[in-house]
Amino acid sequence: MARDASRVETFSDGVFAVVLTVMAVELLQYGPARATGRELPDALAHAWPTYLAYVITFGIAGQIWLGHHNMWRYVVRVDQLLLVFNLLVLLFVAAIPFTADLLSDNLRGNATEQRLTAALYLGTVLGESLFFNLSWWWARRRRLLHPDLDPQLARAVSRRLLLRPLLYLIAFAFVFVDPILSLVLYLLLVGLSLIRRPGDLPPADVDGAVSDRGR
């Protein structure tokens, strides 16, 4: 029997909140005040891998939360498998701070360490994107979306979601060329996600307008 989706959204928002909090706490551990024997400008410059990992991770986590919020406002019911797919999305989201910490610790390491940690980090983001797509695909297939959702809009959202892991995969491939370049590409993809596309909230959201073709 399908169930209401509100508890899923509340639980998911809690996970995102914890992830962002953990990232902020991790950043505090690498404050320049802990770097003895250095002037403040030098200490700040020395900690650049930590700040880079924080900015990229916050951007990616924020992008995932925006996408999750936009998708789940169309979901009116859930079943067991959709819950499992959503948990797998959150599994990868919750792993992002751990892989970000590994990344910031090893960006100054040798080429093997750089590639391995960047691959773990970017692979985590790619895994989240794949299960996000599965969640949307299953919700459409099992008719768990709002019955008044415009089919044309649903197809547009599907195409957009499918494009995201493909772009992530391209950025992931650059890990084996230059890990830092790969991270910068991911950051650019986060920036592109701020452009309004089908399924995103309009400037003045009207929750009931699920069939708006202009979204």
PDB file of C-alpha atoms in Angstrom:
ATOM      1  CA  MET A   1       0.000   0.000   0.000  1.00  0.00           C
ATOM      2  CA  ALA A   2       1.370   3.431  -0.952  1.00  0.00           C
ATOM      3  CA  ARG A   3       1.868   5.936   1.862  1.00  0.00           C
ATOM      4  CA  ASP A   4       2.102   9.697   2.270  1.00  0.00           C
ATOM      5  CA  ALA A   5       5.451  11.263   1.281  1.00  0.00           C
ATOM      6  CA  SER A   6       5.675  13.988   3.938  1.00  0.00           C
ATOM      7  CA  ARG A   7       7.643  11.878   6.446  1.00  0.00           C
ATOM      8  CA  VAL A   8      10.208  11.025   3.767  1.00  0.00           C
ATOM      9  CA  GLU A   9      10.801  14.714   3.041  1.00  0.00           C
ATOM     10  CA  THR A  10      11.138  15.547   6.734  1.00  0.00           C
ATOM     11  CA  PHE A  11      13.592  12.718   7.341  1.00  0.00           C
ATOM     12  CA  SER A  12      15.625  13.610   4.233  1.00  0.00           C
ATOM     13  CA  ASP A  13      15.829  17.285   5.213  1.00  0.00           C
ATOM     14  CA  GLY A  14      17.165  16.182   8.596  1.00  0.00           C
ATOM     15  CA  VAL A  15      19.936  14.171   6.933  1.00  0.00           C
ATOM     16  CA  PHE A  16      20.902  17.131   4.736  1.00  0.00           C
ATOM     17  CA  ALA A  17      20.982  19.399   7.803  1.00  0.00           C
ATOM     18  CA  VAL A  18      23.297  16.982   9.644  1.00  0.00           C
ATOM     19  CA  VAL A  19      25.606  16.675   6.622  1.00  0.00           C
ATOM     20  CA  LEU A  20      25.963  20.454   6.282  1.00  0.00           C
ATOM     21  CA  THR A  21      26.565  20.777  10.027  1.00  0.00           C
ATOM     22  CA  VAL A  22      29.267  18.101   9.970  1.00  0.00           C
ATOM     23  CA  MET A  23      30.971  19.922   7.096  1.00  0.00           C
ATOM     24  CA  ALA A  24      31.018  23.178   9.083  1.00  0.00           C
ATOM     25  CA  VAL A  25      32.449  21.391  12.147  1.00  0.00           C
ATOM     26  CA  GLU A  26      35.144  19.776   9.987  1.00  0.00           C
ATOM     27  CA  LEU A  27      36.088  23.210   8.659  1.00  0.00           C
ATOM     28  CA  LEU A  28      36.535  24.555  12.207  1.00  0.00           C
ATOM     29  CA  GLN A  29      39.106  21.838  12.914  1.00  0.00           C
ATOM     30  CA  TYR A  30      41.348  23.270  10.213  1.00  0.00           C
ATOM     31  CA  GLY A  31      41.139  26.898  11.300  1.00  0.00           C
ATOM     32  CA  PRO A  32      44.386  28.836  10.774  1.00  0.00           C
ATOM     33  CA  ALA A  33      44.618  29.533  14.514  1.00  0.00           C
ATOM     34  CA  ARG A  34      45.680  25.880  14.952  1.00  0.00           C
ATOM     35  CA  ALA A  35      48.603  26.288  12.538  1.00  0.00           C
ATOM     36  CA  THR A  36      51.424  27.393  14.877  1.00  0.00           C
ATOM     37  CA  GLY A  37      54.481  29.230  13.636  1.00  0.00           C
ATOM     38  CA  ARG A  38      52.700  30.839  10.659  1.00  0.00           C
ATOM     39  CA  GLU A  39      51.408  34.288   9.951  1.00  0.00           C
ATOM     40  CA  LEU A  40      47.670  34.433   9.309  1.00  0.00           C
ATOM     41  CA  PRO A  41      47.889  35.031   5.516  1.00  0.00           C
ATOM     42  CA  ASP A  42      50.351  32.154   5.181  1.00  0.00           C
ATOM     43  CA  ALA A  43      48.185  29.895   7.356  1.00  0.00           C
ATOM     44  CA  LEU A  44      45.110  30.683   5.269  1.00  0.00           C
ATOM     45  CA  ALA A  45      46.972  30.004   2.041  1.00  0.00           C
ATOM     46  CA  HIS A  46      48.377  26.739   3.392  1.00  0.00           C
ATOM     47  CA  ALA A  47      44.870  25.462   4.191  1.00  0.00           C
ATOM     48  CA  TRP A  48      43.566  25.965   0.627  1.00  0.00           C
ATOM     49  CA  PRO A  49      42.755  22.238   0.057  1.00  0.00           C
ATOM     50  CA  THR A  50      40.388  22.289   3.040  1.00  0.00           C
ATOM     51  CA  TYR A  51      38.593  25.389   1.828  1.00  0.00           C
ATOM     52  CA  LEU A  52      38.375  24.095  -1.734  1.00  0.00           C
ATOM     53  CA  ALA A  53      36.878  20.805  -0.549  1.00  0.00           C
ATOM     54  CA  TYR A  54      34.440  22.698   1.702  1.00  0.00           C
ATOM     55  CA  VAL A  55      33.209  25.055  -1.035  1.00  0.00           C
ATOM     56  CA  ILE A  56      32.769  22.273  -3.598  1.00  0.00           C
ATOM     57  CA  THR A  57      31.110  19.951  -1.070  1.00  0.00           C
ATOM     58  CA  PHE A  58      28.735  22.621   0.200  1.00  0.00           C
ATOM     59  CA  GLY A  59      27.815  23.467  -3.389  1.00  0.00           C
ATOM     60  CA  ILE A  60      27.201  19.829  -4.306  1.00  0.00           C
ATOM     61  CA  ALA A  61      25.214  19.100  -1.129  1.00  0.00           C
ATOM     62  CA  GLY A  62      23.170  22.242  -1.710  1.00  0.00           C
ATOM     63  CA  GLN A  63      22.524  21.240  -5.322  1.00  0.00           C
ATOM     64  CA  ILE A  64      21.365  17.788  -4.232  1.00  0.00           C
ATOM     65  CA  TRP A  65      19.049  19.303  -1.617  1.00  0.00           C
ATOM     66  CA  LEU A  66      17.540  21.691  -4.182  1.00  0.00           C
ATOM     67  CA  GLY A  67      16.978  18.828  -6.616  1.00  0.00           C
ATOM     68  CA  HIS A  68      15.505  16.646  -3.883  1.00  0.00           C
ATOM     69  CA  HIS A  69      13.141  19.410  -2.801  1.00  0.00           C
ATOM     70  CA  ASN A  70      12.047  20.087  -6.389  1.00  0.00           C
ATOM     71  CA  MET A  71      11.445  16.410  -7.117  1.00  0.00           C
ATOM     72  CA  TRP A  72       9.620  15.472  -3.926  1.00  0.00           C
ATOM     73  CA  ARG A  73       7.050  18.240  -4.208  1.00  0.00           C
ATOM     74  CA  TYR A  74       5.642  16.188  -7.104  1.00  0.00           C
ATOM     75  CA  VAL A  75       5.616  12.921  -5.110  1.00  0.00           C
ATOM     76  CA  VAL A  76       2.302  12.413  -3.311  1.00  0.00           C
ATOM     77  CA  ARG A  77       2.688   8.743  -2.298  1.00  0.00           C
ATOM     78  CA  VAL A  78       5.581   6.373  -1.577  1.00  0.00           C
ATOM     79  CA  ASP A  79       6.045   2.629  -1.655  1.00  0.00           C
ATOM     80  CA  GLN A  80       8.735   0.388  -0.205  1.00  0.00           C
ATOM     81  CA  LEU A  81      11.121   0.501  -3.153  1.00  0.00           C
ATOM     82  CA  LEU A  82      10.956   4.289  -3.462  1.00  0.00           C
ATOM     83  CA  LEU A  83      11.861   4.500   0.221  1.00  0.00           C
ATOM     84  CA  VAL A  84      14.839   2.217  -0.416  1.00  0.00           C
ATOM     85  CA  PHE A  85      16.021   4.315  -3.378  1.00  0.00           C
ATOM     86  CA  ASN A  86      15.733   7.475  -1.294  1.00  0.00           C
ATOM     87  CA  LEU A  87      17.721   5.865   1.527  1.00  0.00           C
ATOM     88  CA  LEU A  88      20.451   4.974  -0.971  1.00  0.00           C
ATOM     89  CA  VAL A  89      20.536   8.588  -2.136  1.00  0.00           C
ATOM     90  CA  LEU A  90      20.969   9.646   1.487  1.00  0.00           C
ATOM     91  CA  LEU A  91      23.627   6.957   2.000  1.00  0.00           C
ATOM     92  CA  PHE A  92      25.837   8.664  -0.571  1.00  0.00           C
ATOM     93  CA  VAL A  93      24.939  12.152   0.671  1.00  0.00           C
ATOM     94  CA  ALA A  94      25.953  11.210   4.225  1.00  0.00           C
ATOM     95  CA  ALA A  95      29.297   9.885   2.915  1.00  0.00           C
ATOM     96  CA  ILE A  96      30.217  13.199   1.287  1.00  0.00           C
ATOM     97  CA  PRO A  97      31.812  14.771   4.437  1.00  0.00           C
ATOM     98  CA  PHE A  98      34.016  11.683   4.925  1.00  0.00           C
ATOM     99  CA  THR A  99      35.249  11.667   1.342  1.00  0.00           C
ATOM    100  CA  ALA A 100      35.674  15.471   1.416  1.00  0.00           C
ATOM    101  CA  ASP A 101      37.885  15.115   4.496  1.00  0.00           C
ATOM    102  CA  LEU A 102      39.999  12.479   2.727  1.00  0.00           C
ATOM    103  CA  LEU A 103      40.247  14.726  -0.289  1.00  0.00           C
ATOM    104  CA  SER A 104      41.431  17.808   1.594  1.00  0.00           C
ATOM    105  CA  ASP A 105      44.046  15.720   3.454  1.00  0.00           C
ATOM    106  CA  ASN A 106      45.522  14.267   0.266  1.00  0.00           C
ATOM    107  CA  LEU A 107      45.379  17.021  -2.359  1.00  0.00           C
ATOM    108  CA  ARG A 108      49.035  17.710  -1.549  1.00  0.00           C
ATOM    109  CA  GLY A 109      49.943  14.004  -1.683  1.00  0.00           C
ATOM    110  CA  ASN A 110      51.446  12.069  -4.545  1.00  0.00           C
ATOM    111  CA  ALA A 111      49.586  11.496  -7.801  1.00  0.00           C
ATOM    112  CA  THR A 112      48.213   8.123  -6.695  1.00  0.00           C
ATOM    113  CA  GLU A 113      46.801   9.521  -3.451  1.00  0.00           C
ATOM    114  CA  GLN A 114      45.290  12.486  -5.275  1.00  0.00           C
ATOM    115  CA  ARG A 115      43.581  10.307  -7.849  1.00  0.00           C
ATOM    116  CA  LEU A 116      42.320   7.772  -5.304  1.00  0.00           C
ATOM    117  CA  THR A 117      40.799  10.323  -2.927  1.00  0.00           C
ATOM    118  CA  ALA A 118      39.343  12.423  -5.761  1.00  0.00           C
ATOM    119  CA  ALA A 119      37.876   9.272  -7.313  1.00  0.00           C
ATOM    120  CA  LEU A 120      36.259   8.280  -3.995  1.00  0.00           C
ATOM    121  CA  TYR A 121      34.846  11.763  -3.567  1.00  0.00           C
ATOM    122  CA  LEU A 122      33.523  12.147  -7.090  1.00  0.00           C
ATOM    123  CA  GLY A 123      32.315   8.545  -7.176  1.00  0.00           C
ATOM    124  CA  THR A 124      30.192   9.279  -4.110  1.00  0.00           C
ATOM    125  CA  VAL A 125      28.530  12.181  -5.914  1.00  0.00           C
ATOM    126  CA  LEU A 126      28.030  10.075  -9.019  1.00  0.00           C
ATOM    127  CA  GLY A 127      26.420   7.278  -6.981  1.00  0.00           C
ATOM    128  CA  GLU A 128      23.987   9.733  -5.428  1.00  0.00           C
ATOM    129  CA  SER A 129      23.026  11.024  -8.867  1.00  0.00           C
ATOM    130  CA  LEU A 130      22.339   7.533 -10.203  1.00  0.00           C
ATOM    131  CA  PHE A 131      20.021   6.603  -7.324  1.00  0.00           C
ATOM    132  CA  PHE A 132      18.322   9.984  -7.587  1.00  0.00           C
ATOM    133  CA  ASN A 133      17.467   9.095 -11.176  1.00  0.00           C
ATOM    134  CA  LEU A 134      16.189   5.699 -10.084  1.00  0.00           C
ATOM    135  CA  SER A 135      13.938   7.375  -7.501  1.00  0.00           C
ATOM    136  CA  TRP A 136      12.326   9.604 -10.122  1.00  0.00           C
ATOM    137  CA  TRP A 137      12.036   6.760 -12.649  1.00  0.00           C
ATOM    138  CA  TRP A 138      10.331   4.502 -10.107  1.00  0.00           C
ATOM    139  CA  ALA A 139       7.964   7.232  -8.908  1.00  0.00           C
ATOM    140  CA  ARG A 140       6.855   7.817 -12.516  1.00  0.00           C
ATOM    141  CA  ARG A 141       6.571   4.116 -13.290  1.00  0.00           C
ATOM    142  CA  ARG A 142       4.480   3.359 -10.191  1.00  0.00           C
ATOM    143  CA  ARG A 143       2.343   6.504 -10.595  1.00  0.00           C
ATOM    144  CA  LEU A 144       3.386   7.926  -7.250  1.00  0.00           C
ATOM    145  CA  LEU A 145       3.498  11.470  -8.629  1.00  0.00           C
ATOM    146  CA  HIS A 146       0.744  14.058  -8.500  1.00  0.00           C
ATOM    147  CA  PRO A 147      -2.028  12.927 -10.883  1.00  0.00           C
ATOM    148  CA  ASP A 148      -2.265  16.403 -12.416  1.00  0.00           C
ATOM    149  CA  LEU A 149       1.442  16.577 -13.260  1.00  0.00           C
ATOM    150  CA  ASP A 150       1.865  17.547 -16.907  1.00  0.00           C
ATOM    151  CA  PRO A 151       3.353  14.499 -18.745  1.00  0.00           C
ATOM    152  CA  GLN A 152       5.446  16.851 -20.882  1.00  0.00           C
ATOM    153  CA  LEU A 153       6.923  18.394 -17.750  1.00  0.00           C
ATOM    154  CA  ALA A 154       7.592  14.937 -16.271  1.00  0.00           C
ATOM    155  CA  ARG A 155       9.502  13.941 -19.412  1.00  0.00           C
ATOM    156  CA  ALA A 156      11.507  17.182 -19.310  1.00  0.00           C
ATOM    157  CA  VAL A 157      12.467  16.525 -15.691  1.00  0.00           C
ATOM    158  CA  SER A 158      13.512  12.977 -16.618  1.00  0.00           C
ATOM    159  CA  ARG A 159      15.781  14.232 -19.391  1.00  0.00           C
ATOM    160  CA  ARG A 160      17.349  16.807 -17.083  1.00  0.00           C
ATOM    161  CA  LEU A 161      17.982  14.276 -14.324  1.00  0.00           C
ATOM    162  CA  LEU A 162      19.501  11.828 -16.781  1.00  0.00           C
ATOM    163  CA  LEU A 163      21.902  14.486 -18.041  1.00  0.00           C
ATOM    164  CA  ARG A 164      23.333  15.142 -14.578  1.00  0.00           C
ATOM    165  CA  PRO A 165      25.083  11.766 -14.036  1.00  0.00           C
ATOM    166  CA  LEU A 166      26.383  11.881 -17.612  1.00  0.00           C
ATOM    167  CA  LEU A 167      28.013  15.260 -16.963  1.00  0.00           C
ATOM    168  CA  TYR A 168      29.292  13.994 -13.604  1.00  0.00           C
ATOM    169  CA  LEU A 169      30.809  11.000 -15.360  1.00  0.00           C
ATOM    170  CA  ILE A 170      32.688  13.294 -17.750  1.00  0.00           C
ATOM    171  CA  ALA A 171      34.001  15.354 -14.829  1.00  0.00           C
ATOM    172  CA  PHE A 172      34.880  12.111 -13.034  1.00  0.00           C
ATOM    173  CA  ALA A 173      36.987  10.957 -16.001  1.00  0.00           C
ATOM    174  CA  PHE A 174      39.250  14.011 -15.550  1.00  0.00           C
ATOM    175  CA  VAL A 175      40.342  12.594 -12.175  1.00  0.00           C
ATOM    176  CA  PHE A 176      42.874  10.501 -14.078  1.00  0.00           C
ATOM    177  CA  VAL A 177      44.195  13.579 -15.885  1.00  0.00           C
ATOM    178  CA  ASP A 178      44.187  16.219 -13.131  1.00  0.00           C
ATOM    179  CA  PRO A 179      42.203  15.691  -9.893  1.00  0.00           C
ATOM    180  CA  ILE A 180      41.962  19.408  -9.148  1.00  0.00           C
ATOM    181  CA  LEU A 181      40.673  20.128 -12.654  1.00  0.00           C
ATOM    182  CA  SER A 182      38.038  17.438 -12.121  1.00  0.00           C
ATOM    183  CA  LEU A 183      36.909  19.123  -8.905  1.00  0.00           C
ATOM    184  CA  VAL A 184      36.707  22.487 -10.655  1.00  0.00           C
ATOM    185  CA  LEU A 185      34.514  20.920 -13.352  1.00  0.00           C
ATOM    186  CA  TYR A 186      32.181  19.634 -10.642  1.00  0.00           C
ATOM    187  CA  LEU A 187      32.032  23.121  -9.182  1.00  0.00           C
ATOM    188  CA  LEU A 188      31.101  24.497 -12.610  1.00  0.00           C
ATOM    189  CA  LEU A 189      28.327  21.914 -12.878  1.00  0.00           C
ATOM    190  CA  VAL A 190      27.017  23.094  -9.514  1.00  0.00           C
ATOM    191  CA  GLY A 191      26.964  26.644 -10.883  1.00  0.00           C
ATOM    192  CA  LEU A 192      25.030  25.509 -13.951  1.00  0.00           C
ATOM    193  CA  SER A 193      22.449  23.885 -11.693  1.00  0.00           C
ATOM    194  CA  LEU A 194      21.449  27.345 -10.449  1.00  0.00           C
ATOM    195  CA  ILE A 195      19.983  28.102 -13.874  1.00  0.00           C
ATOM    196  CA  ARG A 196      16.247  27.487 -13.757  1.00  0.00           C
ATOM    197  CA  ARG A 197      15.200  24.400 -15.700  1.00  0.00           C
ATOM    198  CA  PRO A 198      12.049  22.266 -16.095  1.00  0.00           C
ATOM    199  CA  GLY A 199      10.799  21.119 -12.701  1.00  0.00           C
ATOM    200  CA  ASP A 200      12.539  23.847 -10.684  1.00  0.00           C
ATOM    201  CA  LEU A 201      10.626  26.234  -8.481  1.00  0.00           C
ATOM    202  CA  PRO A 202       9.480  29.398 -10.285  1.00  0.00           C
ATOM    203  CA  PRO A 203      10.343  32.814  -8.775  1.00  0.00           C
ATOM    204  CA  ALA A 204       6.962  32.869  -7.010  1.00  0.00           C
ATOM    205  CA  ASP A 205       6.095  29.244  -6.267  1.00  0.00           C
ATOM    206  CA  VAL A 206       2.493  28.123  -6.378  1.00  0.00           C
ATOM    207  CA  ASP A 207       2.425  24.587  -4.982  1.00  0.00           C
ATOM    208  CA  GLY A 208      -0.759  23.656  -6.774  1.00  0.00           C
ATOM    209  CA  ALA A 209       0.519  24.538 -10.246  1.00  0.00           C
ATOM    210  CA  VAL A 210       1.865  21.084 -11.052  1.00  0.00           C
ATOM    211  CA  SER A 211       0.891  21.252 -14.720  1.00  0.00           C
ATOM    212  CA  ASP A 212       2.675  24.548 -15.503  1.00  0.00           C
ATOM    213  CA  ARG A 213       4.387  23.958 -18.847  1.00  0.00           C
ATOM    214  CA  GLY A 214       6.626  26.947 -18.351  1.00  0.00           C
ATOM    215  CA  ARG A 215       8.641  25.337 -15.573  1.00  0.00           C
TER     216      ARG A 215
END
